Backbone as a ProteinNet text record, in pm:
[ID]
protein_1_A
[PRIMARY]
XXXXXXXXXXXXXXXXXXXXXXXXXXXXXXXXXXXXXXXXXXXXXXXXXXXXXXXXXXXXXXXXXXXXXXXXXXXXXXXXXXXXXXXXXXXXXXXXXXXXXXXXXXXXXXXXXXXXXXXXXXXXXXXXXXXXXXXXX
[TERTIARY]
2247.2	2182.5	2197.3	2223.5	2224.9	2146.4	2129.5	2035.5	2139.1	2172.6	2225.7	2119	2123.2	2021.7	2131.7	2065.4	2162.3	2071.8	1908.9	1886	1894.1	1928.1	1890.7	1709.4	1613.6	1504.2	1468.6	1479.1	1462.9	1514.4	1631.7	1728.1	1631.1	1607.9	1562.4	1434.4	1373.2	1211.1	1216.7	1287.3	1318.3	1354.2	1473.9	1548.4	1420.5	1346.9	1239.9	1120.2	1097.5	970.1	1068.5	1211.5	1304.7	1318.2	1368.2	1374.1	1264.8	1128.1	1015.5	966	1010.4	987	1053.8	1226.9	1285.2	1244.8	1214.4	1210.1	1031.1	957.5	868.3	806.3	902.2	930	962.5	1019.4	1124.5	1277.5	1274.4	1368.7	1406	1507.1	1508.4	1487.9	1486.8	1382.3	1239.2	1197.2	1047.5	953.8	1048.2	1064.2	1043.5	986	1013.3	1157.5	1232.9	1353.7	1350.8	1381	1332.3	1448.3	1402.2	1521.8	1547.8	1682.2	1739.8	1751.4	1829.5	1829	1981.1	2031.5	1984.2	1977.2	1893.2	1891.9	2008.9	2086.2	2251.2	2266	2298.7	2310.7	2471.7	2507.9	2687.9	2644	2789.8	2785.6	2951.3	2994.2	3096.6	3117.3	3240.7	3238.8	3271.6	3294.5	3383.1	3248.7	3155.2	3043.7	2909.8	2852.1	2734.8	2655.3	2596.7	2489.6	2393.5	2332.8	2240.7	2279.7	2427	2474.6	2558.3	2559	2607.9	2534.1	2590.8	2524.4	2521.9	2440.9	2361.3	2386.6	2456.7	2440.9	2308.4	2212.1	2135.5	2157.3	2164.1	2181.7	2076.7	2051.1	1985.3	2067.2	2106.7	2138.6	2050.5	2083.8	1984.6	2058.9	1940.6	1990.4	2080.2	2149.7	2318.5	2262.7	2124.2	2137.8	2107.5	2110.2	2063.7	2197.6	2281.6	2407.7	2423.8	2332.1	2292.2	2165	2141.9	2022.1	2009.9	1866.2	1875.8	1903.1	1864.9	1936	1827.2	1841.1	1709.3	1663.6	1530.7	1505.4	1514.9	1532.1	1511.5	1712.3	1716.8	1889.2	1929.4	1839.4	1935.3	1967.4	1887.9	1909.2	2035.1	2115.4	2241.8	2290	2350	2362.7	2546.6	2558.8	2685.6	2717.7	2853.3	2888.4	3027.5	2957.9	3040.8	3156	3274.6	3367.1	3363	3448.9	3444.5	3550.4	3508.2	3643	3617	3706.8	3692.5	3671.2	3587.2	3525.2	3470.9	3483.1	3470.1	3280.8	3220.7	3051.6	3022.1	2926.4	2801.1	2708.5	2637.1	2478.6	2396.1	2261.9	2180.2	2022.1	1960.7	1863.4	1743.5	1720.4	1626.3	1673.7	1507.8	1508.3	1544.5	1678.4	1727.6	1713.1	1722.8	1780.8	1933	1983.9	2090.5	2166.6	2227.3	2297.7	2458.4	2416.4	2606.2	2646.8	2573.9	2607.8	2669.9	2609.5	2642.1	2774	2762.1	2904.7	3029.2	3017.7	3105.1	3167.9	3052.1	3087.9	3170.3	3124.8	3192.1	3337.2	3348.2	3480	3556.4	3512.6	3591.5	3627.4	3571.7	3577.4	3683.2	3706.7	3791.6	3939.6	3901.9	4036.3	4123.2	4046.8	4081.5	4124.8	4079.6	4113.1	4299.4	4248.3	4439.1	4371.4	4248.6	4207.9	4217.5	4301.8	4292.7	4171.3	4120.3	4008.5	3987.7	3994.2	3926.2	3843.9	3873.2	3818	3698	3716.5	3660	3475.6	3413.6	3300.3	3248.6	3116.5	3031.7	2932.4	2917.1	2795.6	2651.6	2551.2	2456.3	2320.5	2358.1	2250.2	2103	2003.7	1903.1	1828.3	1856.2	1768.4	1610.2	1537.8	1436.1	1370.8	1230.7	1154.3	1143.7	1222	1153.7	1299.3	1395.8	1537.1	1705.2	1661.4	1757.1	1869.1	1970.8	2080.5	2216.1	2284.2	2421.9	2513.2	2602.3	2704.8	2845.5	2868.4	2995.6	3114.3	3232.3	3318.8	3441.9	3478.8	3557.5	3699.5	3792.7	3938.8	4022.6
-592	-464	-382.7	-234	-210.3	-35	17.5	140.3	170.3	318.8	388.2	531	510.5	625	674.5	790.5	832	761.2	752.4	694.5	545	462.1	298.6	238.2	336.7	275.5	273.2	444.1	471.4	385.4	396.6	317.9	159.6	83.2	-30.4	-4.4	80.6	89.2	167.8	212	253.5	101.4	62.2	-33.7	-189.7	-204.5	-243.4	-251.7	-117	-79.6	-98.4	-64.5	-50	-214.3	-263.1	-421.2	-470.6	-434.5	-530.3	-477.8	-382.5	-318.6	-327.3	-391	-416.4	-542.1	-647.2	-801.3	-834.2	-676.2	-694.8	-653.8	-656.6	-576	-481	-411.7	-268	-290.7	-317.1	-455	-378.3	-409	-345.1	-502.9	-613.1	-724.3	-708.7	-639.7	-625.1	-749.5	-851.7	-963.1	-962.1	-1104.4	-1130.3	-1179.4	-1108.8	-1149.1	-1200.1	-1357.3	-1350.5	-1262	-1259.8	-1180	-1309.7	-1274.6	-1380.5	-1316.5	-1395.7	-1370.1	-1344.9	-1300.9	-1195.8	-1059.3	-995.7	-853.9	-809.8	-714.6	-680.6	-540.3	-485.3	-325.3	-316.5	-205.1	-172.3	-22.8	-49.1	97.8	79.1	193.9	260.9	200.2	166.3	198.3	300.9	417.8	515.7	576.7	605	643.4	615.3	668	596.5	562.5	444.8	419.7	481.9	564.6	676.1	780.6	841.5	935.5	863.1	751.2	676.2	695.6	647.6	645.8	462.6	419.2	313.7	269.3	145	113.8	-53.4	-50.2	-202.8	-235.2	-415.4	-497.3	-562.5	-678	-795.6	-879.8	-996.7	-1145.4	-1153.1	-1159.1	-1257.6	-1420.7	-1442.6	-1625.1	-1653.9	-1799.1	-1777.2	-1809.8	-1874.7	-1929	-1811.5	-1675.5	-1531.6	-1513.8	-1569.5	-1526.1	-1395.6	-1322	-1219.2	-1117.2	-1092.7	-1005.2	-895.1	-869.8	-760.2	-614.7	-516.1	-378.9	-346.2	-236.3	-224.5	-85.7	-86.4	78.4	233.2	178.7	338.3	320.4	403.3	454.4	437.1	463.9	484.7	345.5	217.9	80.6	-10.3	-23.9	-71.8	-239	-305.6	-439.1	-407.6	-504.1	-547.6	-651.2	-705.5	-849.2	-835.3	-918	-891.9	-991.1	-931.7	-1025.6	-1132.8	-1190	-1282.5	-1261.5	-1252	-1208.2	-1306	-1319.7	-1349.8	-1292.7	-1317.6	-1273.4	-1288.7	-1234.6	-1293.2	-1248	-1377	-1404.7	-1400.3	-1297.9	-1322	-1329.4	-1454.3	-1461.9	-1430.5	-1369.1	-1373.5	-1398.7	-1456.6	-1512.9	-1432.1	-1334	-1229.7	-1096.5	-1038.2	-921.3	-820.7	-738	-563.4	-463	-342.7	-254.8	-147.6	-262.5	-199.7	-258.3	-188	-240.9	-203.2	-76.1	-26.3	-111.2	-136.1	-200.9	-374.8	-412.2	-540.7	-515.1	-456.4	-428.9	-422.1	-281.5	-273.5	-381.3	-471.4	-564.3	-678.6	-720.1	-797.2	-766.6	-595.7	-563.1	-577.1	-546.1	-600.7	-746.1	-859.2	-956.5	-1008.8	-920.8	-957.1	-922.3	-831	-734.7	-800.7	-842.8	-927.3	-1059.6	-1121.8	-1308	-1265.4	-1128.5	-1034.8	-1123.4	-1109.8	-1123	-989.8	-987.2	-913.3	-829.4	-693.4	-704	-594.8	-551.3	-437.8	-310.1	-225.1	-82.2	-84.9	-42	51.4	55	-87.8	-126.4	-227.8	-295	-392	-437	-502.5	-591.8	-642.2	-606.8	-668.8	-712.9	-851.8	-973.3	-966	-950.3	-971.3	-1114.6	-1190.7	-1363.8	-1381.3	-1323.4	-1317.1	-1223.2	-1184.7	-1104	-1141.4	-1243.2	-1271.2	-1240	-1187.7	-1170.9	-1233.6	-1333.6	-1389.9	-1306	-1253	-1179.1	-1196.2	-1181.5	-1157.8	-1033.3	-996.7	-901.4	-968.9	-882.6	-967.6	-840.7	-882.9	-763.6	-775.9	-773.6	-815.7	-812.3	-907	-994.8	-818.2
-6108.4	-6127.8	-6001.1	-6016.9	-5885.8	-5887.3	-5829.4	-5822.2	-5623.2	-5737.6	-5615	-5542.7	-5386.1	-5323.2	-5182.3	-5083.5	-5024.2	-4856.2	-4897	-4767.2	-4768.1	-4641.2	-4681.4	-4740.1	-4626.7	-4653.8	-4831.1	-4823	-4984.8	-5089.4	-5060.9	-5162.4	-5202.5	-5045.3	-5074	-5131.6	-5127.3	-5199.3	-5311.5	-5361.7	-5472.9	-5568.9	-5491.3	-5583.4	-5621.9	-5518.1	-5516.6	-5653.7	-5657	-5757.7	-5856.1	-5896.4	-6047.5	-6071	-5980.1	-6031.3	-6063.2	-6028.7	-6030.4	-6184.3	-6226.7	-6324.7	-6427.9	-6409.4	-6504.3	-6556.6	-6419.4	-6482	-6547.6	-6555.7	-6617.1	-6712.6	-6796.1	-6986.8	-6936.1	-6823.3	-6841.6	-6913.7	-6984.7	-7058.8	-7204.1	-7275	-7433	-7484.5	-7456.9	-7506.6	-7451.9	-7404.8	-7397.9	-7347.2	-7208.7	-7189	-7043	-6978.1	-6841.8	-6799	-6723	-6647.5	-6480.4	-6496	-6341.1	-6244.8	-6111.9	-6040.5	-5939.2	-5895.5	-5760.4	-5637.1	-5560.9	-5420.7	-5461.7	-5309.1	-5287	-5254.6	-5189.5	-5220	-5173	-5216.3	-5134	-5148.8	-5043.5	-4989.6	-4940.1	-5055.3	-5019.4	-4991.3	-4892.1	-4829.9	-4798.6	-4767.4	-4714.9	-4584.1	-4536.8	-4337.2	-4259.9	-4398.7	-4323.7	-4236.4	-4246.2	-4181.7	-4077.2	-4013.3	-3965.6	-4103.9	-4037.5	-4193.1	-4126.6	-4068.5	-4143.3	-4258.7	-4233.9	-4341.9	-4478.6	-4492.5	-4629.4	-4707.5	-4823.8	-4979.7	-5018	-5045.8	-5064.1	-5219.3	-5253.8	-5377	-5347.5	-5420.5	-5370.2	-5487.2	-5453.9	-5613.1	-5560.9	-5703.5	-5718.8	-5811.1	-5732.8	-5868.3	-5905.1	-6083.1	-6159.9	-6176.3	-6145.7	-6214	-6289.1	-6265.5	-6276	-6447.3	-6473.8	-6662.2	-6714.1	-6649.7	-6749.7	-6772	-6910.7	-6930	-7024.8	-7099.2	-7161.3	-7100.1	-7053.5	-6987.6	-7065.8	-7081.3	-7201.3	-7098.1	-7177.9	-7102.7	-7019.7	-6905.7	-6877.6	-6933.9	-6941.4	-7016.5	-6936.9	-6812.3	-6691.1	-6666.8	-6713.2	-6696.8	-6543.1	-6468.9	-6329.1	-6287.4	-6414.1	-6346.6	-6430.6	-6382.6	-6431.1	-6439.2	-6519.7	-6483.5	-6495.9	-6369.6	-6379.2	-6359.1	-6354.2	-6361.9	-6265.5	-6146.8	-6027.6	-6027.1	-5945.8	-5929.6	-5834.7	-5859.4	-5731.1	-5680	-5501.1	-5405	-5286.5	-5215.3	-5112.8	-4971.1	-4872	-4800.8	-4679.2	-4561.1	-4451.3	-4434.8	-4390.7	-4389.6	-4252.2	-4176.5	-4046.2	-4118.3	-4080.3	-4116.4	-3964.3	-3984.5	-3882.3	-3885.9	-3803.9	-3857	-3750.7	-3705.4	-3680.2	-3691.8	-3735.3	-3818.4	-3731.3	-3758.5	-3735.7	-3784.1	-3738.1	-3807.7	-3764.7	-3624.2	-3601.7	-3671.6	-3790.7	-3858.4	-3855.2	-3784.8	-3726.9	-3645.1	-3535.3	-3429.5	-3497.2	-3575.8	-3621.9	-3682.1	-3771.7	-3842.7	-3821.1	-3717.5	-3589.1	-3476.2	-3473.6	-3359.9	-3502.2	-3558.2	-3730.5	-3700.4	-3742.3	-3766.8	-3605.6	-3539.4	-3365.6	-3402.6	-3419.9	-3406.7	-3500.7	-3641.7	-3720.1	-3650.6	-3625.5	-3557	-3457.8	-3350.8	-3259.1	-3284	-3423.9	-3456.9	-3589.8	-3563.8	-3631.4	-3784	-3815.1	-3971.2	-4064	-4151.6	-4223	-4300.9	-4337.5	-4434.8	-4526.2	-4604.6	-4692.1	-4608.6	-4504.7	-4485.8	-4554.9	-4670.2	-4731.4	-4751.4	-4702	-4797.6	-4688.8	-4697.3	-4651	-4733.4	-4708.1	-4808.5	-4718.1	-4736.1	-4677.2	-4743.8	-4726.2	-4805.4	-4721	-4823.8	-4729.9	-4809.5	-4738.5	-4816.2	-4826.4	-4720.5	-4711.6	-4628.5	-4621.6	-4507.3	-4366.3	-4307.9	-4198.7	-4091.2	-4185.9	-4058.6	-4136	-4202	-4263.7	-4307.2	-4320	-4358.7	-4331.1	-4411.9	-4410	-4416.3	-4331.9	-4308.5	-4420.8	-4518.8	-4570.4	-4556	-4509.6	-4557.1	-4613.5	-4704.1	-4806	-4759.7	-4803.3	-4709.7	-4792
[MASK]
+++++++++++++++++++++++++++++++++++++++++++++++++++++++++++++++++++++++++++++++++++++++++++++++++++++++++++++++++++++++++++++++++++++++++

């Protein structure tokens, strides 16, 4: 599922109240859907992430092989591919998130790893810092 916004905070508190709302009869089964981990924020690299546009997802659980629709339009389900991908995990909480990225993409650059421009991925596992930088090969 993913809910697109143009600020990060927004986006995440937006996408926030829509998921908690889909997996709780905002549903066209009129049903509880649990939600998974975890939370994931795409953005662009062409930009500072203050001026990007924000797509946030949520996995649902890998046994939801049908998920019903959700009823608020701006909330979408999709069914992601699988790619391969170069992973930083970090385990205290930021919000320099250029700076991480940036230093990611140096580090790729320099090991002459190939990667996808265009996009980043950022996992958030839990509240206490836990996250991942992914940026696609």
């Amino acid at each position: 599922m993913f809910v697109q916004q143009a600020d990060l905070l927004t986006a995440i508190e937006i996408a926030h109240l829509k998921f908690f709302e889909y997996s709780r009869y905002g549903n066209t089964a009129d049903t509880i859907v649990p939600l998974g981990i975890p939370w994931t924020v795409f953005t662009p690299l062409t930009f500072e992430i203050s001026t990007r546009d924000y797509v946030v997802y949520i996995s649902l659980p890998a046994g939801i092989v049908d998920p019903p629709a959700p009823t608020d339009p701006s909330v979408q389900i999709h069914k992601t591919p699988i790619v391969e991908a170069y992973v930083r995990t970090f385990t205290e909480k930021t919000e320099d998130y250029d700076q991480l990225i940036d230093e990611f993409k140096r580090d790729l650059e320099n090991d002459n790893r190939s990667f996808n421009n265009t996009g980043v991925y950022i996992n958030f596992l839990n509240t206490n810092g836990l996250m991942q930088i992914v940026i696609v090969k």
